[in-house]
GROMACS .gro file of C-alpha atoms in nm:
model
  218
    1MET     CA    1   6.427   6.153  13.277
    2LYS     CA    2   6.066   6.176  13.376
    3ALA     CA    3   5.988   6.193  13.766
    4ARG     CA    4   5.775   5.875  13.735
    5THR     CA    5   6.075   5.687  13.623
    6LYS     CA    6   6.350   5.861  13.879
    7ASP     CA    7   6.053   5.741  14.119
    8ARG     CA    8   6.041   5.361  14.014
    9ILE     CA    9   6.409   5.324  13.998
   10ARG     CA   10   6.489   5.453  14.360
   11GLN     CA   11   6.176   5.248  14.492
   12LEU     CA   12   6.318   4.940  14.333
   13ALA     CA   13   6.673   5.032  14.448
   14LYS     CA   14   6.498   5.045  14.838
   15GLU     CA   15   6.307   4.726  14.787
   16ARG     CA   16   6.638   4.529  14.704
   17ASN     CA   17   6.863   4.701  14.915
   18ALA     CA   18   7.070   4.822  14.585
   19ILE     CA   19   7.323   5.100  14.572
   20ILE     CA   20   7.328   5.282  14.224
   21LEU     CA   21   7.712   5.360  14.112
   22ALA     CA   22   7.742   5.613  13.833
   23HIS     CA   23   8.105   5.646  13.658
   24ASN     CA   24   8.144   6.056  13.636
   25TYR     CA   25   8.148   5.980  13.227
   26GLN     CA   26   7.761   5.901  13.233
   27PRO     CA   27   7.536   6.145  13.158
   28GLY     CA   28   7.401   6.428  13.447
   29GLU     CA   29   7.064   6.244  13.477
   30ILE     CA   30   7.234   5.930  13.543
   31GLN     CA   31   7.472   6.086  13.786
   32ASP     CA   32   7.179   6.226  13.928
   33MET     CA   33   7.018   5.902  14.020
   34ALA     CA   34   7.312   5.733  14.137
   35ASP     CA   35   7.411   5.702  14.513
   36LEU     CA   36   7.774   5.762  14.445
   37CYS     CA   37   7.960   5.902  14.154
   38GLY     CA   38   8.329   5.913  14.096
   39ASP     CA   39   8.612   5.703  13.916
   40SER     CA   40   8.554   5.320  13.853
   41LEU     CA   41   8.809   5.221  14.123
   42GLU     CA   42   8.699   5.467  14.388
   43LEU     CA   43   8.327   5.365  14.344
   44SER     CA   44   8.374   4.982  14.378
   45ILE     CA   45   8.596   5.050  14.719
   46ARG     CA   46   8.332   5.264  14.858
   47ALA     CA   47   8.055   5.051  14.766
   48SER     CA   48   8.245   4.736  14.935
   49LYS     CA   49   8.205   4.937  15.282
   50THR     CA   50   7.791   4.938  15.254
   51ASP     CA   51   7.568   4.711  15.340
   52ALA     CA   52   7.423   4.691  15.011
   53ASP     CA   53   7.294   4.360  14.864
   54LEU     CA   54   7.314   4.463  14.515
   55ILE     CA   55   7.547   4.697  14.314
   56VAL     CA   56   7.402   4.865  14.020
   57PHE     CA   57   7.684   4.992  13.818
   58CYS     CA   58   7.634   5.220  13.549
   59GLY     CA   59   7.955   5.209  13.366
   60VAL     CA   60   8.141   4.953  13.133
   61HIS     CA   61   8.237   4.584  13.173
   62PHE     CA   62   8.558   4.600  13.360
   63MET     CA   63   8.393   4.861  13.626
   64ALA     CA   64   8.139   4.592  13.702
   65GLU     CA   65   8.431   4.321  13.703
   66THR     CA   66   8.611   4.554  13.955
   67ALA     CA   67   8.345   4.582  14.181
   68ALA     CA   68   8.256   4.190  14.161
   69ILE     CA   69   8.612   4.151  14.310
   70LEU     CA   70   8.594   4.385  14.601
   71CYS     CA   71   8.242   4.300  14.712
   72PRO     CA   72   8.226   3.901  14.663
   73ASP     CA   73   7.951   3.938  14.895
   74LYS     CA   74   7.743   4.157  14.669
   75GLN     CA   75   7.562   4.089  14.360
   76VAL     CA   76   7.681   4.341  14.051
   77VAL     CA   77   7.435   4.362  13.767
   78LEU     CA   78   7.564   4.599  13.441
   79PRO     CA   79   7.258   4.810  13.331
   80VAL     CA   80   7.398   4.761  12.951
   81GLU     CA   81   7.538   4.405  12.968
   82ASP     CA   82   7.773   4.449  12.686
   83ALA     CA   83   7.884   4.790  12.767
   84GLY     CA   84   8.232   4.782  12.668
   85CYS     CA   85   8.568   4.978  12.687
   86PRO     CA   86   8.764   5.025  12.335
   87MET     CA   87   9.092   5.055  12.515
   88ALA     CA   88   9.047   4.730  12.727
   89ASP     CA   89   8.959   4.548  12.428
   90MET     CA   90   9.319   4.618  12.268
   91VAL     CA   91   9.474   4.372  12.501
   92THR     CA   92   9.421   4.010  12.569
   93PRO     CA   93   9.547   3.759  12.825
   94ASP     CA   94   9.719   3.584  12.551
   95SER     CA   95   9.857   3.845  12.334
   96LEU     CA   96   9.990   3.988  12.671
   97SER     CA   97  10.149   3.696  12.781
   98ALA     CA   98  10.311   3.643  12.452
   99ARG     CA   99  10.486   3.997  12.464
  100LYS     CA  100  10.592   3.927  12.805
  101ARG     CA  101  10.776   3.643  12.703
  102GLU     CA  102  10.940   3.807  12.409
  103LEU     CA  103  11.089   4.094  12.641
  104GLY     CA  104  11.234   3.860  12.889
  105ASN     CA  105  10.959   3.809  13.141
  106ILE     CA  106  11.017   4.157  13.254
  107PRO     CA  107  10.745   4.295  13.500
  108VAL     CA  108  10.422   4.387  13.351
  109ILE     CA  109  10.185   4.677  13.463
  110THR     CA  110   9.860   4.708  13.373
  111TYR     CA  111   9.621   4.987  13.407
  112VAL     CA  112   9.309   4.920  13.615
  113ASN     CA  113   9.101   5.021  13.306
  114SER     CA  114   9.149   4.658  13.176
  115SER     CA  115   8.959   4.332  13.229
  116ALA     CA  116   8.998   4.119  13.502
  117ALA     CA  117   9.173   3.836  13.290
  118VAL     CA  118   9.429   4.058  13.152
  119LYS     CA  119   9.494   4.176  13.536
  120ALA     CA  120   9.556   3.795  13.631
  121VAL     CA  121   9.843   3.763  13.404
  122SER     CA  122   9.986   4.091  13.477
  123ASP     CA  123  10.232   4.141  13.787
  124VAL     CA  124  10.070   4.482  13.932
  125CYS     CA  125   9.803   4.682  13.869
  126CYS     CA  126   9.836   5.105  13.851
  127THR     CA  127   9.595   5.380  13.828
  128SER     CA  128   9.640   5.696  13.641
  129ALA     CA  129   9.679   5.842  13.995
  130ASN     CA  130   9.951   5.602  14.109
  131ALA     CA  131  10.142   5.480  13.778
  132VAL     CA  132  10.464   5.647  13.830
  133ARG     CA  133  10.481   5.531  14.184
  134VAL     CA  134  10.389   5.149  14.102
  135VAL     CA  135  10.682   5.184  13.843
  136ASN     CA  136  10.883   5.342  14.065
  137SER     CA  137  10.807   5.063  14.334
  138LEU     CA  138  10.956   4.791  14.123
  139GLU     CA  139  11.316   4.662  14.146
  140ALA     CA  140  11.336   4.627  13.807
  141ASP     CA  141  11.493   4.870  13.545
  142GLU     CA  142  11.257   4.769  13.248
  143VAL     CA  143  10.887   4.729  13.259
  144LEU     CA  144  10.569   4.672  13.022
  145MET     CA  145  10.297   4.906  13.069
  146CYS     CA  146   9.947   4.800  12.926
  147PRO     CA  147   9.705   4.884  12.763
  148ASP     CA  148   9.742   5.255  12.725
  149LYS     CA  149  10.053   5.371  12.563
  150ASN     CA  150   9.980   5.766  12.681
  151LEU     CA  151  10.001   5.639  13.032
  152ALA     CA  152  10.299   5.470  12.960
  153ARG     CA  153  10.464   5.766  12.807
  154TYR     CA  154  10.342   6.003  13.057
  155ALA     CA  155  10.512   5.750  13.352
  156ALA     CA  156  10.818   5.707  13.137
  157ALA     CA  157  10.864   6.086  13.139
  158ARG     CA  158  10.856   6.074  13.513
  159THR     CA  159  11.106   5.778  13.599
  160PRO     CA  160  11.474   5.676  13.479
  161LYS     CA  161  11.321   5.311  13.441
  162LYS     CA  162  11.291   5.171  13.072
  163ILE     CA  163  10.901   5.147  13.001
  164HIS     CA  164  10.753   4.912  12.729
  165LEU     CA  165  10.457   5.037  12.562
  166TRP     CA  166  10.188   4.859  12.428
  167GLU     CA  167  10.003   5.017  12.121
  168GLY     CA  168   9.657   5.095  12.304
  169PHE     CA  169   9.454   5.380  12.382
  170CYS     CA  170   9.165   5.536  12.453
  171PRO     CA  171   9.013   5.678  12.117
  172PHE     CA  172   8.835   5.978  12.302
  173HIS     CA  173   9.120   6.099  12.492
  174ASN     CA  174   9.371   5.981  12.203
  175ASP     CA  175   9.193   6.192  11.946
  176LEU     CA  176   9.181   6.503  12.109
  177THR     CA  177   9.434   6.797  11.960
  178LEU     CA  178   9.589   7.095  12.024
  179GLU     CA  179   9.356   7.292  11.771
  180GLU     CA  180   9.087   7.151  11.975
  181ILE     CA  181   9.233   7.282  12.285
  182GLU     CA  182   9.349   7.610  12.188
  183ALA     CA  183   8.981   7.657  12.046
  184ALA     CA  184   8.859   7.579  12.388
  185LYS     CA  185   9.105   7.832  12.563
  186ALA     CA  186   9.021   8.118  12.309
  187SER     CA  187   8.638   8.080  12.431
  188HIS     CA  188   8.757   8.087  12.785
  189PRO     CA  189   9.050   8.253  12.845
  190ARG     CA  190   9.007   8.291  13.211
  191ALA     CA  191   8.977   7.879  13.248
  192LEU     CA  192   9.248   7.653  13.361
  193PHE     CA  193   9.327   7.359  13.139
  194ILE     CA  194   9.320   7.002  13.310
  195ALA     CA  195   9.405   6.716  13.119
  196HIS     CA  196   9.424   6.331  13.186
  197PRO     CA  197   9.741   6.109  13.134
  198GLU     CA  198   9.528   5.893  12.895
  199CYS     CA  199   9.599   6.227  12.620
  200PRO     CA  200   9.884   6.268  12.383
  201PRO     CA  201  10.180   6.395  12.542
  202GLY     CA  202  10.149   6.712  12.315
  203VAL     CA  203   9.793   6.794  12.488
  204LEU     CA  204   9.954   6.717  12.818
  205GLU     CA  205  10.217   6.935  12.782
  206ARG     CA  206   9.957   7.234  12.692
  207ALA     CA  207   9.786   7.159  13.031
  208ASP     CA  208   9.788   7.379  13.319
  209ALA     CA  209   9.740   7.045  13.527
  210VAL     CA  210   9.749   6.671  13.451
  211LYS     CA  211   9.489   6.489  13.680
  212SER     CA  212   9.357   6.140  13.731
  213THR     CA  213   8.985   6.131  13.699
  214SER     CA  214   8.948   6.154  14.096
  215GLY     CA  215   9.220   6.449  14.075
  216MET     CA  216   9.018   6.641  13.844
  217ILE     CA  217   8.708   6.629  14.096
  218LYS     CA  218   8.946   6.712  14.386
   0.00000   0.00000   0.00000
């Protein structure tokens, strides 16, 4: 990014009392421009504590929705208006409501990486960091978790409760293979391998640590 472009962006942000948020999946040059970097929920929480009038969220649609919910006094804009998340698109309010009825109206735990419309028909939301605690906090012996089947499997291995999976996934995490992991470890034999719970069980078993996005940074 040219220095002139960076200067113009920062000047506009100052003029409009804007705060620029960048998810840490964004390219480095976008993160360098941001006022705050981190995971989506953390960014929205931190933005709510500022006096900014405008939030520029460099991320996907559900992240901007979360910011709008937590910052009702601020205007939220998404630089790429149709930026979406494949996993979030794998569940709709109608399909989730229908599945809940099929299972006898057991509690629905929805990953925060979902649309506001899906959250609205859920019983509780969770993050990748607190998913197990949320499952265990409910009195019900059975729950439905959506939309990420890998996060649900991760939680199911750490609770006596029965967890019904939603067949959704992050295609980037879900497509990681053990062969790719072994090749990376061979290239960097002294490096620790950290994996996100959105990865398949076999990948998580190979990891030195399983952490949420914010947990990886910490």
